[in-house]
Coordinates of C-alpha atoms in Angstrom, one line a residue:
M1 CA 69.2 114.2 59.4
N2 CA 66.2 112.3 58.1
V3 CA 63.8 112.8 55.3
S4 CA 61.2 114.6 57.6
D5 CA 63.9 117.2 58.5
F6 CA 64.5 118.0 54.8
V7 CA 60.8 118.1 54.2
K8 CA 60.5 120.9 56.8
K9 CA 63.7 122.7 55.9
L10 CA 63.1 122.7 52.1
D11 CA 59.3 123.1 52.3
L12 CA 58.8 120.0 50.2
A13 CA 55.4 118.5 49.3
V14 CA 55.0 114.9 50.4
L15 CA 53.2 112.8 47.7
T16 CA 53.3 109.4 49.4
E17 CA 52.0 108.1 52.7
T18 CA 55.3 106.5 53.8
D19 CA 57.1 107.0 57.1
L20 CA 59.5 110.0 56.7
D21 CA 62.0 108.9 59.4
R22 CA 64.4 107.4 56.9
P23 CA 68.0 108.7 57.5
V24 CA 69.6 110.7 54.7
N25 CA 73.3 110.1 54.0
G26 CA 73.8 111.9 50.7
C27 CA 72.3 113.3 47.5
Y28 CA 72.3 112.1 43.9
I29 CA 71.0 114.0 40.9
G30 CA 70.1 112.0 37.7
D31 CA 67.5 111.4 35.1
L32 CA 68.9 108.4 33.2
L33 CA 67.5 105.5 35.2
S34 CA 70.2 103.0 34.3
W35 CA 72.8 105.6 35.3
V36 CA 71.1 106.2 38.7
M37 CA 70.9 102.4 39.3
G38 CA 74.7 102.2 39.0
R39 CA 75.6 105.3 41.0
A40 CA 73.0 106.3 43.6
T41 CA 73.7 104.8 47.0
S42 CA 71.7 103.7 50.0
G43 CA 70.3 106.7 51.9
D44 CA 70.6 109.2 49.1
I45 CA 68.0 111.8 48.3
W46 CA 67.5 111.2 44.6
I47 CA 66.7 114.4 42.8
T48 CA 65.1 113.9 39.3
I49 CA 62.6 115.1 36.8
M50 CA 61.7 111.6 35.7
N51 CA 58.0 110.8 36.3
N52 CA 57.4 107.3 35.2
I53 CA 56.6 104.1 37.1
N54 CA 60.2 102.9 36.8
I55 CA 61.4 105.5 39.3
V56 CA 59.9 103.4 42.1
A57 CA 61.9 100.3 41.0
V58 CA 65.1 102.3 40.7
A59 CA 64.6 103.8 44.2
S60 CA 63.9 100.3 45.6
L61 CA 67.0 98.8 43.9
T62 CA 69.3 101.6 45.1
D63 CA 67.7 101.9 48.6
C64 CA 67.5 105.7 48.2
A65 CA 66.0 107.5 51.2
C66 CA 63.5 109.1 48.9
I67 CA 62.8 110.4 45.4
L68 CA 62.6 114.2 45.1
L69 CA 60.9 115.5 42.0
C70 CA 62.2 119.0 41.1
E71 CA 61.0 121.8 39.0
G72 CA 57.3 121.2 39.8
V73 CA 57.2 117.8 38.1
N74 CA 53.9 116.0 38.8
V75 CA 53.4 112.2 39.0
E76 CA 50.4 110.1 38.1
K77 CA 48.4 108.4 40.9
E78 CA 49.5 105.0 39.6
I79 CA 53.1 105.9 40.5
I80 CA 52.2 107.2 43.9
N81 CA 50.2 104.0 44.6
K82 CA 53.1 101.8 43.5
A83 CA 55.5 103.9 45.8
N84 CA 53.1 103.5 48.7
S85 CA 53.0 99.7 48.2
Q86 CA 56.8 99.5 48.3
D87 CA 57.4 102.1 51.1
I88 CA 59.1 104.5 48.7
I89 CA 58.9 108.2 49.7
I90 CA 58.2 110.6 46.8
L91 CA 58.6 114.4 47.5
Q92 CA 58.1 117.3 45.2
S93 CA 59.5 120.9 44.9
D94 CA 59.3 123.8 42.4
K95 CA 63.1 124.4 42.9
T96 CA 65.7 123.3 40.4
A97 CA 67.9 120.3 41.1
Y98 CA 70.9 122.7 41.6
E99 CA 69.0 124.7 44.2
L100 CA 67.9 121.6 46.1
A101 CA 71.3 120.0 46.1
K102 CA 72.9 123.1 47.3
L103 CA 70.5 123.3 50.3
I104 CA 70.7 119.6 51.0
S105 CA 74.6 119.8 51.0
E106 CA 74.5 122.3 53.9
D107 CA 73.3 119.5 56.2
I108 CA 75.1 116.4 54.9

């Protein structure tokens, strides 16, 4: 499956203007950025509540398929602009990290 499939299945809000055809290979949940850098892998949907500019850099370094902000976390326009400039997908949901990971795991 790709990111667009999960957007439809999970009814996710798309915050960036990036192509959603990126393949998804797994899922990683984490909020400590240094921890995510060492453990998330290419193609992961990264579920987090972190909403600072550094999430874009971490997603780029780990080659995550996308960043999925859970629990209704909002991001500033500056973060969205940075993500758009680096082709990083940012999604948003009101669901918890557990709920999202459980739903994602059904298709991976």
